[in-house]
Amino acid sequence: MTHFLTKASLAALLALCTIPATVSTAAAAGPQTNFVVEAQYHRPIRGCSPMQAVRKARDFGLRDARITRMSPRVVVVAGRERRGWDRITFANVRGCPLIRR
């Protein structure tokens, strides 16, 4: 019986000690932290957008460039070049780096 009372009183003491600690931490956060969190959710980090991939493919010399395949890893753009049909593969990350031509 004494072990039960000891454990119960220790649990109650720990529960009471953690309440003021969480309140002071939440108060210290302030309104600026809320703005940063909201900004993160409104503008997600994006990879290579289709328009950016087509623009880069046109810069590389493709005419009539269009997206043929888009996956979480790659964006494939196909179009015409001086020698005929060609395709360019970009990584689906920020900046659209060239993988394969």
A tleap script that builds the chain and sets N, CA, C and O, in Angstrom:
source leaprc.protein.ff14SB
mol = sequence {
  NMET THR HIE PHE LEU THR LYS ALA SER LEU
  ALA ALA LEU LEU ALA LEU CYS THR ILE PRO
  ALA THR VAL SER THR ALA ALA ALA ALA GLY
  PRO GLN THR ASN PHE VAL VAL GLU ALA GLN
  TYR HIE ARG PRO ILE ARG GLY CYS SER PRO
  MET GLN ALA VAL ARG LYS ALA ARG ASP PHE
  GLY LEU ARG ASP ALA ARG ILE THR ARG MET
  SER PRO ARG VAL VAL VAL VAL ALA GLY ARG
  GLU ARG ARG GLY TRP ASP ARG ILE THR PHE
  ALA ASN VAL ARG GLY CYS PRO LEU ILE ARG
  CARG
}
set mol.1.N position { 0.819 -1.188 0.000 }
set mol.1.CA position { 0.000 0.000 0.000 }
set mol.1.C position { 0.868 1.259 0.000 }
set mol.1.O position { 0.517 2.260 -0.625 }
set mol.2.N position { 1.977 1.206 0.688 }
set mol.2.CA position { 2.838 2.394 0.741 }
set mol.2.C position { 3.479 2.665 -0.625 }
set mol.2.O position { 3.703 3.820 -0.987 }
set mol.3.N position { 3.779 1.583 -1.397 }
set mol.3.CA position { 4.343 1.778 -2.740 }
set mol.3.C position { 3.330 2.472 -3.659 }
set mol.3.O position { 3.689 3.328 -4.467 }
set mol.4.N position { 2.078 2.089 -3.517 }
set mol.4.CA position { 1.043 2.703 -4.336 }
set mol.4.C position { 0.902 4.186 -4.010 }
set mol.4.O position { 0.817 5.014 -4.917 }
set mol.5.N position { 0.876 4.526 -2.729 }
set mol.5.CA position { 0.751 5.926 -2.331 }
set mol.5.C position { 1.974 6.734 -2.763 }
set mol.5.O position { 1.839 7.889 -3.165 }
set mol.6.N position { 3.149 6.145 -2.684 }
set mol.6.CA position { 4.370 6.836 -3.094 }
set mol.6.C position { 4.339 7.127 -4.589 }
set mol.6.O position { 4.629 8.247 -5.011 }
set mol.7.N position { 3.990 6.128 -5.388 }
set mol.7.CA position { 3.934 6.306 -6.841 }
set mol.7.C position { 2.840 7.288 -7.238 }
set mol.7.O position { 3.042 8.099 -8.142 }
set mol.8.N position { 1.688 7.231 -6.582 }
set mol.8.CA position { 0.591 8.135 -6.900 }
set mol.8.C position { 0.957 9.573 -6.541 }
set mol.8.O position { 0.647 10.489 -7.302 }
set mol.9.N position { 1.602 9.788 -5.413 }
set mol.9.CA position { 1.983 11.151 -5.032 }
set mol.9.C position { 3.090 11.683 -5.939 }
set mol.9.O position { 3.102 12.872 -6.258 }
set mol.10.N position { 4.008 10.833 -6.356 }
set mol.10.CA position { 5.059 11.258 -7.282 }
set mol.10.C position { 4.461 11.635 -8.642 }
set mol.10.O position { 4.878 12.620 -9.250 }
set mol.11.N position { 3.496 10.861 -9.114 }
set mol.11.CA position { 2.839 11.174 -10.374 }
set mol.11.C position { 2.067 12.488 -10.277 }
set mol.11.O position { 2.089 13.285 -11.215 }
set mol.12.N position { 1.393 12.723 -9.172 }
set mol.12.CA position { 0.652 13.974 -8.988 }
set mol.12.C position { 1.606 15.159 -8.915 }
set mol.12.O position { 1.319 16.224 -9.461 }
set mol.13.N position { 2.744 14.977 -8.241 }
set mol.13.CA position { 3.727 16.048 -8.140 }
set mol.13.C position { 4.316 16.388 -9.512 }
set mol.13.O position { 4.471 17.562 -9.846 }
set mol.14.N position { 4.639 15.382 -10.293 }
set mol.14.CA position { 5.153 15.618 -11.636 }
set mol.14.C position { 4.117 16.301 -12.531 }
set mol.14.O position { 4.462 17.182 -13.319 }
set mol.15.N position { 2.875 15.906 -12.415 }
set mol.15.CA position { 1.821 16.519 -13.221 }
set mol.15.C position { 1.639 17.992 -12.858 }
set mol.15.O position { 1.415 18.822 -13.739 }
set mol.16.N position { 1.732 18.318 -11.586 }
set mol.16.CA position { 1.584 19.710 -11.169 }
set mol.16.C position { 2.797 20.549 -11.565 }
set mol.16.O position { 2.658 21.739 -11.848 }
set mol.17.N position { 3.966 19.949 -11.587 }
set mol.17.CA position { 5.176 20.703 -11.946 }
set mol.17.C position { 5.238 21.002 -13.447 }
set mol.17.O position { 5.833 22.003 -13.847 }
set mol.18.N position { 4.650 20.173 -14.261 }
set mol.18.CA position { 4.733 20.392 -15.704 }
set mol.18.C position { 3.723 21.426 -16.209 }
set mol.18.O position { 3.925 21.984 -17.288 }
set mol.19.N position { 2.675 21.693 -15.491 }
set mol.19.CA position { 1.667 22.657 -15.941 }
set mol.19.C position { 2.246 24.071 -16.062 }
set mol.19.O position { 2.051 24.695 -17.105 }
set mol.20.N position { 2.944 24.612 -15.060 }
set mol.20.CA position { 3.511 25.956 -15.227 }
set mol.20.C position { 4.596 26.009 -16.308 }
set mol.20.O position { 4.757 27.040 -16.961 }
set mol.21.N position { 5.327 24.941 -16.503 }
set mol.21.CA position { 6.377 24.943 -17.521 }
set mol.21.C position { 5.786 25.054 -18.922 }
set mol.21.O position { 6.346 25.759 -19.761 }
set mol.22.N position { 4.690 24.390 -19.194 }
set mol.22.CA position { 4.093 24.468 -20.520 }
set mol.22.C position { 3.436 25.816 -20.757 }
set mol.22.O position { 3.447 26.310 -21.885 }
set mol.23.N position { 2.868 26.421 -19.732 }
set mol.23.CA position { 2.231 27.727 -19.887 }
set mol.23.C position { 3.275 28.789 -20.197 }
set mol.23.O position { 3.050 29.627 -21.070 }
set mol.24.N position { 4.415 28.779 -19.506 }
set mol.24.CA position { 5.428 29.799 -19.746 }
set mol.24.C position { 6.062 29.632 -21.125 }
set mol.24.O position { 6.414 30.625 -21.762 }
set mol.25.N position { 6.211 28.401 -21.595 }
set mol.25.CA position { 6.768 28.178 -22.923 }
set mol.25.C position { 5.800 28.674 -23.993 }
set mol.25.O position { 6.234 29.279 -24.973 }
set mol.26.N position { 4.526 28.439 -23.831 }
set mol.26.CA position { 3.548 28.899 -24.806 }
set mol.26.C position { 3.457 30.421 -24.806 }
set mol.26.O position { 3.253 31.025 -25.859 }
set mol.27.N position { 3.605 31.043 -23.650 }
set mol.27.CA position { 3.542 32.495 -23.589 }
set mol.27.C position { 4.785 33.126 -24.206 }
set mol.27.O position { 4.715 34.233 -24.741 }
set mol.28.N position { 5.914 32.439 -24.137 }
set mol.28.CA position { 7.155 32.984 -24.679 }
set mol.28.C position { 7.185 32.927 -26.201 }
set mol.28.O position { 7.979 33.625 -26.832 }
set mol.29.N position { 6.329 32.104 -26.793 }
set mol.29.CA position { 6.343 31.958 -28.247 }
set mol.29.C position { 5.974 33.260 -28.937 }
set mol.29.O position { 6.616 33.636 -29.918 }
set mol.30.N position { 4.981 33.939 -28.462 }
set mol.30.CA position { 4.618 35.234 -29.019 }
set mol.30.C position { 3.900 35.131 -30.352 }
set mol.30.O position { 3.765 34.039 -30.904 }
set mol.31.N position { 3.434 36.272 -30.877 }
set mol.31.CA position { 2.673 36.270 -32.127 }
set mol.31.C position { 3.546 36.076 -33.364 }
set mol.31.O position { 3.031 35.659 -34.401 }
set mol.32.N position { 4.849 36.362 -33.294 }
set mol.32.CA position { 5.701 36.215 -34.468 }
set mol.32.C position { 5.832 34.754 -34.875 }
set mol.32.O position { 5.860 34.447 -36.067 }
set mol.33.N position { 5.911 33.853 -33.911 }
set mol.33.CA position { 6.013 32.437 -34.226 }
set mol.33.C position { 4.765 31.969 -34.954 }
set mol.33.O position { 4.866 31.159 -35.876 }
set mol.34.N position { 3.587 32.458 -34.567 }
set mol.34.CA position { 2.361 32.066 -35.254 }
set mol.34.C position { 2.389 32.514 -36.710 }
set mol.34.O position { 1.923 31.786 -37.587 }
set mol.35.N position { 2.927 33.695 -36.980 }
set mol.35.CA position { 3.006 34.184 -38.348 }
set mol.35.C position { 3.931 33.313 -39.182 }
set mol.35.O position { 3.635 33.034 -40.344 }
set mol.36.N position { 5.043 32.882 -38.609 }
set mol.36.CA position { 5.983 32.040 -39.343 }
set mol.36.C position { 5.344 30.693 -39.667 }
set mol.36.O position { 5.507 30.184 -40.775 }
set mol.37.N position { 4.629 30.120 -38.727 }
set mol.37.CA position { 3.978 28.832 -38.958 }
set mol.37.C position { 2.915 28.969 -40.035 }
set mol.37.O position { 2.803 28.096 -40.896 }
set mol.38.N position { 2.128 30.048 -40.011 }
set mol.38.CA position { 1.101 30.238 -41.027 }
set mol.38.C position { 1.718 30.444 -42.399 }
set mol.38.O position { 1.184 29.952 -43.393 }
set mol.39.N position { 2.823 31.156 -42.473 }
set mol.39.CA position { 3.471 31.393 -43.759 }
set mol.39.C position { 3.992 30.093 -44.350 }
set mol.39.O position { 3.972 29.917 -45.568 }
set mol.40.N position { 4.455 29.187 -43.510 }
set mol.40.CA position { 4.953 27.918 -44.009 }
set mol.40.C position { 3.828 27.096 -44.623 }
set mol.40.O position { 4.038 26.422 -45.631 }
set mol.41.N position { 2.655 27.141 -44.041 }
set mol.41.CA position { 1.570 26.329 -44.557 }
set mol.41.C position { 0.907 26.962 -45.777 }
set mol.41.O position { 0.325 26.244 -46.589 }
set mol.42.N position { 0.977 28.268 -45.929 }
set mol.42.CA position { 0.355 28.907 -47.078 }
set mol.42.C position { 1.200 28.768 -48.340 }
set mol.42.O position { 0.653 28.727 -49.443 }
set mol.43.N position { 2.517 28.695 -48.200 }
set mol.43.CA position { 3.382 28.613 -49.369 }
set mol.43.C position { 4.292 27.396 -49.243 }
set mol.43.O position { 5.395 27.507 -48.709 }
set mol.44.N position { 3.852 26.242 -49.723 }
set mol.44.CA position { 4.671 25.046 -49.571 }
set mol.44.C position { 5.913 25.110 -50.465 }
set mol.44.O position { 5.942 25.808 -51.478 }
set mol.45.N position { 6.925 24.365 -50.057 }
set mol.45.CA position { 8.138 24.278 -50.864 }
set mol.45.C position { 7.826 23.404 -52.064 }
set mol.45.O position { 7.385 22.264 -51.918 }
set mol.46.N position { 8.058 23.947 -53.254 }
set mol.46.CA position { 7.691 23.228 -54.468 }
set mol.46.C position { 8.930 22.801 -55.207 }
set mol.46.O position { 10.011 23.359 -55.023 }
set mol.47.N position { 8.761 21.815 -56.036 }
set mol.47.CA position { 9.852 21.362 -56.879 }
set mol.47.C position { 9.855 22.114 -58.186 }
set mol.47.O position { 9.632 23.325 -58.221 }
set mol.48.N position { 10.103 21.409 -59.238 }
set mol.48.CA position { 10.180 21.992 -60.569 }
set mol.48.C position { 8.759 22.150 -61.114 }
set mol.48.O position { 8.049 21.161 -61.299 }
set mol.49.N position { 8.353 23.370 -61.364 }
set mol.49.CA position { 7.015 23.579 -61.896 }
set mol.49.C position { 7.018 23.251 -63.392 }
set mol.49.O position { 8.055 23.382 -64.042 }
set mol.50.N position { 5.888 22.832 -63.945 }
set mol.50.CA position { 5.828 22.517 -65.373 }
set mol.50.C position { 6.182 23.711 -66.256 }
set mol.50.O position { 6.848 23.548 -67.278 }
set mol.51.N position { 5.747 24.898 -65.876 }
set mol.51.CA position { 6.063 26.079 -66.688 }
set mol.51.C position { 7.564 26.365 -66.690 }
set mol.51.O position { 8.132 26.748 -67.713 }
set mol.52.N position { 8.201 26.172 -65.526 }
set mol.52.CA position { 9.637 26.410 -65.459 }
set mol.52.C position { 10.403 25.385 -66.289 }
set mol.52.O position { 11.397 25.729 -66.929 }
set mol.53.N position { 9.955 24.131 -66.289 }
set mol.53.CA position { 10.616 23.096 -67.081 }
set mol.53.C position { 10.489 23.389 -68.574 }
set mol.53.O position { 11.458 23.229 -69.317 }
set mol.54.N position { 9.316 23.812 -69.019 }
set mol.54.CA position { 9.117 24.143 -70.438 }
set mol.54.C position { 9.976 25.351 -70.822 }
set mol.54.O position { 10.566 25.379 -71.902 }
set mol.55.N position { 10.045 26.347 -69.934 }
set mol.55.CA position { 10.877 27.522 -70.204 }
set mol.55.C position { 12.348 27.142 -70.349 }
set mol.55.O position { 13.033 27.626 -71.249 }
set mol.56.N position { 12.837 26.263 -69.449 }
set mol.56.CA position { 14.231 25.849 -69.537 }
set mol.56.C position { 14.485 25.021 -70.789 }
set mol.56.O position { 15.547 25.131 -71.401 }
set mol.57.N position { 13.506 24.183 -71.178 }
set mol.57.CA position { 13.669 23.386 -72.393 }
set mol.57.C position { 13.732 24.295 -73.622 }
set mol.57.O position { 14.506 24.033 -74.543 }
set mol.58.N position { 12.935 25.347 -73.645 }
set mol.58.CA position { 12.999 26.299 -74.753 }
set mol.58.C position { 14.344 27.016 -74.769 }
set mol.58.O position { 14.876 27.306 -75.840 }
set mol.59.N position { 14.896 27.303 -73.599 }
set mol.59.CA position { 16.214 27.919 -73.531 }
set mol.59.C position { 17.294 26.979 -74.077 }
set mol.59.O position { 18.297 27.433 -74.628 }
set mol.60.N position { 17.085 25.678 -73.923 }
set mol.60.CA position { 18.026 24.692 -74.451 }
set mol.60.C position { 17.840 24.461 -75.948 }
set mol.60.O position { 18.635 23.745 -76.555 }
set mol.61.N position { 16.818 25.043 -76.554 }
set mol.61.CA position { 16.662 24.958 -77.997 }
set mol.61.C position { 15.505 24.112 -78.488 }
set mol.61.O position { 15.395 23.880 -79.692 }
set mol.62.N position { 14.637 23.642 -77.603 }
set mol.62.CA position { 13.464 22.881 -78.048 }
set mol.62.C position { 12.364 23.833 -78.486 }
set mol.62.O position { 12.065 24.816 -77.808 }
set mol.63.N position { 11.768 23.525 -79.630 }
set mol.63.CA position { 10.603 24.279 -80.085 }
set mol.63.C position { 9.364 23.442 -79.843 }
set mol.63.O position { 9.446 22.214 -79.834 }
set mol.64.N position { 8.246 24.059 -79.650 }
set mol.64.CA position { 6.981 23.366 -79.384 }
set mol.64.C position { 7.143 22.407 -78.198 }
set mol.64.O position { 6.698 21.261 -78.247 }
set mol.65.N position { 7.786 22.897 -77.135 }
set mol.65.CA position { 8.065 22.062 -75.956 }
set mol.65.C position { 6.799 21.854 -75.144 }
set mol.65.O position { 6.023 22.787 -74.933 }
set mol.66.N position { 6.596 20.623 -74.690 }
set mol.66.CA position { 5.465 20.300 -73.824 }
set mol.66.C position { 5.846 19.175 -72.881 }
set mol.66.O position { 6.742 18.382 -73.172 }
set mol.67.N position { 5.169 19.112 -71.764 }
set mol.67.CA position { 5.432 18.085 -70.746 }
set mol.67.C position { 4.872 16.763 -71.240 }
set mol.67.O position { 3.709 16.688 -71.637 }
set mol.68.N position { 5.702 15.710 -71.219 }
set mol.68.CA position { 5.211 14.390 -71.597 }
set mol.68.C position { 5.047 13.468 -70.393 }
set mol.68.O position { 4.209 12.566 -70.408 }
set mol.69.N position { 5.842 13.693 -69.356 }
set mol.69.CA position { 5.733 12.858 -68.164 }
set mol.69.C position { 6.188 13.661 -66.967 }
set mol.69.O position { 7.178 14.389 -67.031 }
set mol.70.N position { 5.453 13.521 -65.867 }
set mol.70.CA position { 5.818 14.203 -64.631 }
set mol.70.C position { 5.605 13.248 -63.489 }
set mol.70.O position { 4.500 12.740 -63.295 }
set mol.71.N position { 6.662 12.994 -62.721 }
set mol.71.CA position { 6.585 12.109 -61.570 }
set mol.71.C position { 7.184 12.849 -60.376 }
set mol.71.O position { 7.683 13.964 -60.533 }
set mol.72.N position { 7.143 12.251 -59.193 }
set mol.72.CA position { 7.750 12.924 -58.036 }
set mol.72.C position { 9.253 13.136 -58.181 }
set mol.72.O position { 9.823 13.967 -57.474 }
set mol.73.N position { 9.908 12.404 -59.082 }
set mol.73.CA position { 11.352 12.547 -59.239 }
set mol.73.C position { 11.774 13.302 -60.482 }
set mol.73.O position { 12.749 14.052 -60.435 }
set mol.74.N position { 11.077 13.129 -61.588 }
set mol.74.CA position { 11.518 13.727 -62.848 }
set mol.74.C position { 10.371 14.430 -63.574 }
set mol.74.O position { 9.194 14.138 -63.363 }
set mol.75.N position { 10.766 15.369 -64.437 }
set mol.75.CA position { 9.845 16.039 -65.348 }
set mol.75.C position { 10.448 15.898 -66.737 }
set mol.75.O position { 11.561 16.366 -66.980 }
set mol.76.N position { 9.719 15.253 -67.659 }
set mol.76.CA position { 10.216 15.030 -69.014 }
set mol.76.C position { 9.492 15.983 -69.953 }
set mol.76.O position { 8.263 16.044 -69.987 }
set mol.77.N position { 10.299 16.731 -70.723 }
set mol.77.CA position { 9.759 17.696 -71.680 }
set mol.77.C position { 10.206 17.250 -73.068 }
set mol.77.O position { 11.387 16.979 -73.283 }
set mol.78.N position { 9.265 17.172 -74.011 }
set mol.78.CA position { 9.575 16.770 -75.382 }
set mol.78.C position { 9.249 17.916 -76.324 }
set mol.78.O position { 8.372 18.737 -76.058 }
set mol.79.N position { 9.979 17.950 -77.432 }
set mol.79.CA position { 9.746 18.982 -78.425 }
set mol.79.C position { 10.629 18.750 -79.640 }
set mol.79.O position { 11.309 17.729 -79.744 }
set mol.80.N position { 10.611 19.708 -80.555 }
set mol.80.CA position { 11.399 19.581 -81.788 }
set mol.80.C position { 12.676 20.384 -81.671 }
set mol.80.O position { 12.735 21.456 -81.068 }
set mol.81.N position { 13.688 19.806 -82.278 }
set mol.81.CA position { 14.972 20.473 -82.366 }
set mol.81.C position { 15.330 20.594 -83.844 }
set mol.81.O position { 14.520 20.218 -84.691 }
set mol.82.N position { 16.488 21.094 -84.178 }
set mol.82.CA position { 16.865 21.210 -85.592 }
set mol.82.C position { 16.939 19.843 -86.273 }
set mol.82.O position { 16.619 19.715 -87.455 }
set mol.83.N position { 17.361 18.826 -85.527 }
set mol.83.CA position { 17.539 17.488 -86.114 }
set mol.83.C position { 16.302 16.610 -85.999 }
set mol.83.O position { 16.301 15.500 -86.531 }
set mol.84.N position { 15.280 17.051 -85.346 }
set mol.84.CA position { 14.068 16.242 -85.197 }
set mol.84.C position { 13.556 16.291 -83.766 }
set mol.84.O position { 13.828 17.235 -83.025 }
set mol.85.N position { 12.814 15.266 -83.395 }
set mol.85.CA position { 12.222 15.214 -82.061 }
set mol.85.C position { 13.303 14.927 -81.027 }
set mol.85.O position { 14.240 14.169 -81.278 }
set mol.86.N position { 13.155 15.546 -79.863 }
set mol.86.CA position { 14.107 15.342 -78.776 }
set mol.86.C position { 13.359 15.493 -77.463 }
set mol.86.O position { 12.273 16.071 -77.419 }
set mol.87.N position { 13.938 14.977 -76.405 }
set mol.87.CA position { 13.331 15.156 -75.092 }
set mol.87.C position { 14.422 15.463 -74.080 }
set mol.87.O position { 15.567 15.034 -74.223 }
set mol.88.N position { 14.043 16.212 -73.060 }
set mol.88.CA position { 14.951 16.613 -71.991 }
set mol.88.C position { 14.321 16.208 -70.671 }
set mol.88.O position { 13.123 16.399 -70.461 }
set mol.89.N position { 15.137 15.644 -69.778 }
set mol.89.CA position { 14.669 15.208 -68.469 }
set mol.89.C position { 15.251 16.121 -67.400 }
set mol.89.O position { 16.466 16.307 -67.318 }
set mol.90.N position { 14.376 16.686 -66.587 }
set mol.90.CA position { 14.779 17.537 -65.474 }
set mol.90.C position { 14.440 16.849 -64.168 }
set mol.90.O position { 13.486 16.074 -64.101 }
set mol.91.N position { 15.225 17.128 -63.116 }
set mol.91.CA position { 14.903 16.636 -61.777 }
set mol.91.C position { 13.758 17.466 -61.214 }
set mol.91.O position { 13.684 18.671 -61.453 }
set mol.92.N position { 12.876 16.829 -60.476 }
set mol.92.CA position { 11.718 17.524 -59.915 }
set mol.92.C position { 12.072 18.111 -58.552 }
set mol.92.O position { 11.464 17.766 -57.539 }
set mol.93.N position { 13.057 18.997 -58.539 }
set mol.93.CA position { 13.460 19.728 -57.351 }
set mol.93.C position { 13.553 21.199 -57.719 }
set mol.93.O position { 13.437 21.558 -58.891 }
set mol.94.N position { 13.758 22.038 -56.737 }
set mol.94.CA position { 13.809 23.471 -56.977 }
set mol.94.C position { 14.930 23.807 -57.966 }
set mol.94.O position { 16.063 23.353 -57.805 }
set mol.95.N position { 14.616 24.583 -58.959 }
set mol.95.CA position { 15.589 24.995 -59.954 }
set mol.95.C position { 15.601 24.155 -61.206 }
set mol.95.O position { 16.236 24.557 -62.180 }
set mol.96.N position { 14.943 23.019 -61.244 }
set mol.96.CA position { 14.857 22.129 -62.405 }
set mol.96.C position { 16.239 21.802 -62.988 }
set mol.96.O position { 16.504 22.155 -64.137 }
set mol.97.N position { 17.116 21.146 -62.244 }
set mol.97.CA position { 18.421 20.815 -62.843 }
set mol.97.C position { 18.271 19.755 -63.927 }
set mol.97.O position { 17.411 18.879 -63.846 }
set mol.98.N position { 19.128 19.852 -64.947 }
set mol.98.CA position { 19.091 18.941 -66.082 }
set mol.98.C position { 19.665 17.590 -65.669 }
set mol.98.O position { 20.746 17.524 -65.084 }
set mol.99.N position { 18.939 16.511 -65.975 }
set mol.99.CA position { 19.432 15.167 -65.719 }
set mol.99.C position { 19.964 14.552 -66.997 }
set mol.99.O position { 21.095 14.067 -67.038 }
set mol.100.N position { 19.149 14.573 -68.040 }
set mol.100.CA position { 19.493 13.873 -69.282 }
set mol.100.C position { 18.931 14.636 -70.445 }
set mol.100.O position { 17.849 15.218 -70.374 }
set mol.101.N position { 19.695 14.622 -71.530 }
set mol.101.CA position { 19.216 15.271 -72.743 }
set mol.101.C position { 19.169 14.276 -73.865 }
set mol.101.O position { 18.790 14.624 -74.984 }
savepdb mol mol.pdb
quit
